[in-house]
Short mmCIF file of C-alpha atoms in Angstrom, two decimals:
data_model
loop_
_atom_site.label_atom_id
_atom_site.label_comp_id
_atom_site.label_asym_id
_atom_site.label_seq_id
_atom_site.Cartn_x
_atom_site.Cartn_y
_atom_site.Cartn_z
CA UNK H 1 184.71 -39.30 119.75
CA UNK H 2 186.45 -38.56 122.98
CA UNK H 3 189.78 -39.06 121.01
CA UNK H 4 188.74 -36.64 118.30
CA UNK H 5 187.72 -34.04 120.82
CA UNK H 6 190.90 -34.05 122.69
CA UNK H 7 193.19 -34.77 119.66
CA UNK H 8 195.15 -37.38 121.70
CA UNK H 9 194.16 -41.00 121.14
CA UNK H 10 194.82 -43.86 123.51
CA UNK H 11 192.29 -46.63 124.04
CA UNK H 12 191.75 -50.29 124.60
CA UNK H 13 190.71 -52.54 121.77
CA UNK H 14 189.22 -55.98 122.38
CA UNK H 15 190.85 -58.20 119.72
CA UNK H 16 189.48 -61.46 121.17
CA UNK H 17 187.34 -62.21 118.09
CA UNK H 18 190.65 -62.54 116.06
CA UNK H 19 193.32 -63.08 118.65
CA UNK H 20 192.31 -65.75 121.25
CA UNK H 21 193.74 -65.59 124.81
CA UNK H 22 195.76 -68.72 124.17
CA UNK H 23 197.75 -66.92 121.42
CA UNK H 24 198.63 -64.11 123.80
CA UNK H 25 199.56 -66.72 126.50
CA UNK H 26 201.90 -68.44 124.08
CA UNK H 27 203.31 -65.06 123.06
CA UNK H 28 204.39 -64.43 126.61
CA UNK H 29 205.69 -68.12 126.96
CA UNK H 30 207.81 -67.74 123.94
CA UNK H 31 209.02 -64.23 125.04
CA UNK H 32 210.10 -65.75 128.35
CA UNK H 33 211.65 -68.71 126.78
CA UNK H 34 213.83 -66.66 124.38
CA UNK H 35 214.99 -64.02 126.83
CA UNK H 36 215.63 -66.85 129.26
CA UNK H 37 218.24 -68.23 126.97
CA UNK H 38 221.99 -67.44 127.76
CA UNK H 39 223.50 -64.44 126.01
CA UNK H 40 225.95 -66.80 124.32
CA UNK H 41 222.98 -68.37 122.67
CA UNK H 42 221.08 -65.19 121.92
CA UNK H 43 224.00 -63.50 120.21
CA UNK H 44 223.51 -66.04 117.26
CA UNK H 45 220.34 -64.05 116.59
CA UNK H 46 221.72 -60.67 117.24
CA UNK H 47 219.87 -58.03 115.14
CA UNK H 48 223.10 -56.66 113.48
CA UNK H 49 223.39 -60.10 111.79
CA UNK H 50 220.20 -59.28 109.87
CA UNK H 51 220.13 -56.84 106.94
CA UNK H 52 216.78 -55.45 108.27
CA UNK H 53 217.65 -55.69 112.06
CA UNK H 54 215.57 -58.72 112.80
CA UNK H 55 216.23 -60.79 115.89
CA UNK H 56 217.70 -59.96 119.38
CA UNK H 57 218.34 -56.42 120.61
CA UNK H 58 220.45 -56.81 123.94
CA UNK H 59 220.02 -54.70 127.00
CA UNK H 60 221.46 -51.30 126.53
CA UNK H 61 221.33 -51.46 122.65
CA UNK H 62 217.77 -50.14 122.26
CA UNK H 63 217.81 -46.84 120.20
CA UNK H 64 218.06 -43.71 122.42
CA UNK H 65 214.93 -41.69 121.55
CA UNK H 66 216.15 -39.08 124.12
CA UNK H 67 219.60 -38.76 125.60
CA UNK H 68 218.47 -41.35 128.31
CA UNK H 69 219.64 -44.98 128.58
CA UNK H 70 216.90 -47.40 127.94
CA UNK H 71 216.72 -50.69 130.08
CA UNK H 72 214.99 -53.22 127.76
CA UNK H 73 215.92 -56.12 125.62
CA UNK H 74 213.81 -57.27 122.59
CA UNK H 75 213.17 -59.83 119.84
CA UNK H 76 212.04 -58.31 116.72
CA UNK H 77 210.18 -59.85 113.75
CA UNK H 78 208.00 -58.82 110.82
CA UNK H 79 206.33 -60.00 107.81
CA UNK H 80 208.14 -62.98 106.36
CA UNK H 81 209.52 -61.87 102.90
CA UNK H 82 212.25 -63.62 100.98
CA UNK H 83 215.32 -61.68 100.17
CA UNK H 84 214.59 -62.28 96.52
CA UNK H 85 211.14 -60.72 96.79
CA UNK H 86 212.37 -57.92 99.15
CA UNK H 87 214.91 -56.83 96.63
CA UNK H 88 216.79 -54.83 99.01
CA UNK H 89 213.63 -52.83 100.22
CA UNK H 90 214.70 -51.31 103.71
CA UNK H 91 213.18 -53.08 106.62
CA UNK H 92 211.65 -55.77 104.42
CA UNK H 93 212.91 -59.44 104.34
CA UNK H 94 213.24 -62.72 106.18
CA UNK H 95 212.92 -63.14 109.88
CA UNK H 96 215.50 -64.98 112.08
CA UNK H 97 214.28 -67.91 114.39
CA UNK H 98 215.93 -69.44 117.26
CA UNK H 99 216.42 -73.12 116.52
CA UNK H 100 216.68 -74.03 120.22
CA UNK H 101 212.95 -73.26 120.74
CA UNK H 102 211.09 -75.66 118.59
CA UNK H 103 207.55 -74.02 118.77
CA UNK H 104 208.77 -70.39 118.74
CA UNK H 105 208.44 -69.88 115.04
CA UNK H 106 204.96 -71.30 114.57
CA UNK H 107 203.45 -69.77 117.72
CA UNK H 108 205.13 -66.28 117.54
CA UNK H 109 204.64 -65.83 113.73
CA UNK H 110 201.11 -67.17 114.29
CA UNK H 111 200.54 -64.29 116.72
CA UNK H 112 201.95 -61.83 114.19
CA UNK H 113 199.60 -62.97 111.57
CA UNK H 114 196.56 -62.61 113.87
CA UNK H 115 197.58 -59.12 114.62
CA UNK H 116 197.96 -58.38 110.99
CA UNK H 117 194.21 -59.28 110.75
CA UNK H 118 193.54 -57.01 113.54
CA UNK H 119 195.43 -54.19 111.82
CA UNK H 120 193.52 -54.74 108.60
CA UNK H 121 190.37 -54.28 110.50
CA UNK H 122 191.57 -51.35 112.55
CA UNK H 123 192.68 -49.43 109.35
CA UNK H 124 189.00 -49.66 108.13
CA UNK H 125 187.73 -48.70 111.54
CA UNK H 126 189.87 -45.52 111.55
CA UNK H 127 188.73 -44.69 108.01
CA UNK H 128 185.13 -45.09 109.19
CA UNK H 129 185.61 -42.97 112.24
CA UNK H 130 187.28 -40.23 110.25
CA UNK H 131 184.37 -40.23 107.92
CA UNK H 132 186.50 -41.13 104.82
CA UNK H 133 184.27 -42.13 101.89
CA UNK H 134 186.70 -44.95 101.01
CA UNK H 135 187.26 -47.42 103.91
CA UNK H 136 190.43 -48.67 102.22
CA UNK H 137 192.01 -45.26 102.04
CA UNK H 138 194.46 -46.13 104.74
CA UNK H 139 194.82 -49.98 104.57
CA UNK H 140 195.64 -50.19 100.88
CA UNK H 141 199.00 -48.69 101.68
CA UNK H 142 199.77 -51.42 104.24
CA UNK H 143 200.59 -54.51 102.02
CA UNK H 144 202.80 -57.62 102.56
CA UNK H 145 205.80 -55.14 102.30
CA UNK H 146 204.62 -52.76 105.03
CA UNK H 147 206.87 -51.53 107.74
CA UNK H 148 204.99 -53.57 110.38
CA UNK H 149 207.29 -55.02 113.11
CA UNK H 150 206.32 -57.05 116.25
CA UNK H 151 208.61 -56.91 119.29
CA UNK H 152 208.82 -59.17 122.32
CA UNK H 153 210.01 -56.86 124.94
CA UNK H 154 211.51 -57.63 128.48
CA UNK H 155 212.22 -54.93 131.02
CA UNK H 156 214.30 -55.85 133.90
CA UNK H 157 213.36 -54.68 137.30
CA UNK H 158 214.99 -51.52 138.56
CA UNK H 159 217.16 -53.54 140.98
CA UNK H 160 218.83 -55.23 138.04
CA UNK H 161 221.82 -53.71 136.00
CA UNK H 162 221.18 -50.24 136.71
CA UNK H 163 223.11 -47.62 134.74
CA UNK H 164 224.23 -44.72 136.99
CA UNK H 165 222.18 -41.90 135.51
CA UNK H 166 220.41 -39.66 138.04
CA UNK H 167 217.73 -38.30 135.66
CA UNK H 168 216.94 -41.55 133.87
CA UNK H 169 217.53 -44.61 135.80
CA UNK H 170 214.05 -45.54 135.91
CA UNK H 171 213.50 -45.43 132.14
CA UNK H 172 212.54 -48.61 130.25
CA UNK H 173 212.17 -46.80 127.01
CA UNK H 174 212.41 -43.02 126.87
CA UNK H 175 209.63 -40.63 125.56
CA UNK H 176 208.69 -40.65 121.92
CA UNK H 177 205.89 -41.04 119.44
CA UNK H 178 205.70 -44.09 117.26
CA UNK H 179 206.66 -43.62 113.55
CA UNK H 180 204.05 -45.75 112.06
CA UNK H 181 200.16 -45.36 111.81
CA UNK H 182 199.14 -47.07 115.04
CA UNK H 183 200.60 -49.43 117.75
CA UNK H 184 198.95 -52.42 119.51
CA UNK H 185 200.47 -53.08 122.99
CA UNK H 186 199.79 -55.90 125.49
CA UNK H 187 201.72 -55.57 128.76
CA UNK H 188 202.16 -57.91 131.61
CA UNK H 189 202.73 -55.18 134.37
CA UNK H 190 202.50 -51.49 134.79
CA UNK H 191 204.99 -49.09 133.20
CA UNK H 192 203.44 -47.60 130.12
CA UNK H 193 202.67 -44.07 130.35
CA UNK H 194 201.11 -41.52 127.96
CA UNK H 195 201.50 -37.78 127.97
CA UNK H 196 198.13 -36.14 128.62
CA UNK H 197 196.97 -32.89 127.14
CA UNK H 198 197.80 -31.17 130.42
CA UNK H 199 201.47 -32.20 130.13
CA UNK H 200 201.23 -34.86 132.81
CA UNK H 201 202.31 -38.44 132.41
CA UNK H 202 199.30 -40.77 132.74
CA UNK H 203 199.68 -44.47 133.80
CA UNK H 204 198.07 -46.93 131.38
CA UNK H 205 197.05 -49.85 133.66
CA UNK H 206 197.71 -53.27 132.52
CA UNK H 207 195.02 -55.80 132.13
CA UNK H 208 195.27 -59.56 133.08
CA UNK H 209 197.49 -61.65 130.78
CA UNK H 210 194.43 -63.59 129.83
CA UNK H 211 192.66 -60.39 128.60
CA UNK H 212 192.43 -60.17 124.86
CA UNK H 213 192.46 -56.28 124.89
CA UNK H 214 195.33 -54.26 123.48
CA UNK H 215 196.26 -50.66 124.06
CA UNK H 216 196.07 -48.65 120.81
CA UNK H 217 198.39 -45.75 120.38
CA UNK H 218 198.28 -43.24 117.49
CA UNK H 219 201.44 -42.81 115.29
CA UNK H 220 202.98 -40.12 113.30
CA UNK H 221 201.57 -41.25 109.92
CA UNK H 222 197.88 -41.17 111.09
CA UNK H 223 198.63 -37.66 112.64
CA UNK H 224 199.74 -36.45 109.17
CA UNK H 225 196.77 -38.05 107.32
CA UNK H 226 194.44 -36.17 109.66
CA UNK H 227 196.32 -32.81 109.51
CA UNK H 228 196.66 -33.05 113.31
CA UNK H 229 193.12 -33.85 114.07
CA UNK H 230 194.49 -37.04 115.60
CA UNK H 231 197.86 -36.47 117.45
CA UNK H 232 200.52 -39.09 117.72
CA UNK H 233 200.54 -40.37 121.25
CA UNK H 234 203.75 -39.44 123.24
CA UNK H 235 204.53 -42.27 125.56
CA UNK H 236 207.38 -43.90 127.58
CA UNK H 237 207.90 -46.94 129.73
CA UNK H 238 209.21 -46.81 133.32
CA UNK H 239 210.85 -49.85 134.80
CA UNK H 240 209.19 -52.01 137.59
CA UNK H 241 210.31 -51.00 141.10
CA UNK H 242 208.72 -53.99 142.87
CA UNK H 243 211.42 -56.51 141.98
CA UNK H 244 209.47 -58.07 139.04
CA UNK H 245 210.26 -57.90 135.29
CA UNK H 246 207.93 -56.29 132.88
CA UNK H 247 207.09 -57.93 129.62
CA UNK H 248 205.21 -56.64 126.52
CA UNK H 249 204.02 -57.76 123.17
CA UNK H 250 204.05 -54.77 120.68
CA UNK H 251 202.87 -54.65 117.14
CA UNK H 252 203.66 -51.54 115.01
CA UNK H 253 201.44 -51.00 112.06
CA UNK H 254 203.08 -49.08 109.27
CA UNK H 255 202.88 -48.53 105.53
CA UNK H 256 204.91 -49.58 102.55
CA UNK H 257 208.27 -47.69 102.32
CA UNK H 258 207.39 -45.60 99.33
CA UNK H 259 203.85 -44.44 100.72
CA UNK H 260 203.86 -40.65 100.84
CA UNK H 261 201.31 -39.36 103.38
CA UNK H 262 199.63 -36.08 102.91
CA UNK H 263 196.63 -34.71 104.78
CA UNK H 264 193.25 -35.71 103.29
CA UNK H 265 191.51 -32.61 101.75
CA UNK H 266 188.58 -33.05 104.30
CA UNK H 267 190.80 -31.99 107.07
CA UNK H 268 191.49 -28.58 105.52
CA UNK H 269 194.61 -26.70 104.25
CA UNK H 270 197.72 -28.66 105.34
CA UNK H 271 199.38 -27.18 108.24
CA UNK H 272 203.13 -26.22 107.82
CA UNK H 273 204.22 -29.36 109.63
CA UNK H 274 202.42 -31.59 107.23
CA UNK H 275 202.42 -29.75 103.90
CA UNK H 276 205.37 -31.55 102.43
CA UNK H 277 204.08 -34.92 103.57
CA UNK H 278 205.77 -37.72 105.21
CA UNK H 279 207.14 -40.81 103.43
CA UNK H 280 207.21 -44.01 105.52
CA UNK H 281 210.55 -45.34 104.76
CA UNK H 282 212.30 -42.04 105.05
CA UNK H 283 210.53 -41.22 108.33
CA UNK H 284 211.76 -44.41 109.91
CA UNK H 285 215.40 -43.93 108.73
CA UNK H 286 215.38 -40.35 110.06
CA UNK H 287 214.19 -41.70 113.30
CA UNK H 288 217.00 -44.20 113.29
CA UNK H 289 219.53 -41.56 112.43
CA UNK H 290 218.48 -39.44 115.29
CA UNK H 291 218.47 -42.30 117.79
CA UNK H 292 221.96 -43.19 116.65
CA UNK H 293 223.18 -39.62 117.37
CA UNK H 294 221.68 -39.77 120.87
CA UNK H 295 223.38 -43.21 121.52
CA UNK H 296 226.81 -41.68 120.46
CA UNK H 297 226.34 -38.82 122.88
CA UNK H 298 225.46 -41.19 125.77
CA UNK H 299 228.55 -43.21 124.97
CA UNK H 300 230.69 -40.11 124.74
CA UNK H 301 229.47 -39.08 128.20
CA UNK H 302 229.97 -42.48 129.66
CA UNK H 303 226.40 -42.92 130.52
CA UNK H 304 225.89 -45.96 128.25
CA UNK H 305 228.10 -49.10 128.34
CA UNK H 306 229.84 -49.96 125.11
CA UNK H 307 228.16 -52.79 123.25
CA UNK H 308 229.59 -56.17 123.87
CA UNK H 309 228.20 -57.49 120.64
CA UNK H 310 227.95 -54.93 117.91
CA UNK H 311 229.69 -51.71 116.63
CA UNK H 312 228.04 -48.49 117.41
CA UNK H 313 229.67 -46.48 114.78
CA UNK H 314 226.97 -46.68 111.97
CA UNK H 315 223.30 -45.90 111.94
CA UNK H 316 220.98 -48.84 112.28
CA UNK H 317 218.18 -49.27 109.71
CA UNK H 318 214.90 -49.88 111.48
#
């Protein structure tokens, strides 16, 4: 009710009935294990080797949501779909798995599947909270071919590999809203901030690693469905300043590529921003194109180191 009153939704959800604390602990263990491998090993799993950008995203290759350098590296995965079944669908297909880590695939994908179950429940909870007659109004558009990615993120402390950039050297990931319906976040240390209605950045405190609660952020698609009654949550990550690295387990919960979202009639006449609707796949590609242009500008200004591993001259499909 508080979220509906303010229009800005950010809250904790205890997922312990579906995601045991042991799964979260194993998620962090595997995150540390992968990012602890040498770059020479990790480059075998570089995301540009995957048609759908699954795998490793090295430091300084994160999309630039603003013209600020991000200080984060990632391992990305999603629903396991064969190339034959994906049939070239953007963002849909097989994952890549590091053979050096024997339990990585089983444990990390196990966590992904548990978070899929959380997502299924949360779609229905949102439908109920929004007083939609059909509780499957949202979730039926999120199938096995939904644009739902999980990321294992590592943020180096501010003392490590700082890009000289006076206005953004503390940025882990620059300010943006997420492009899907909602996002689940578990973080090992502080750094996540959301933009309040008063225009000030508010720290979202981390919970203990053993806690089964996730931060929930609203994304662009749910904002459109509600005609702006729920607003997508602007957020960013600032880097640790205490010499520690920050780690985070992120699950983005999107829709099938061809889903066209329009405001439900119960939320009134569509506002100009939403009257043409938003198609999930197109929205993600537009975001990728915009981020690519920001990246090119940072490279031109000399603020971003050229990639050691991949070409930067074409837009990446998220």
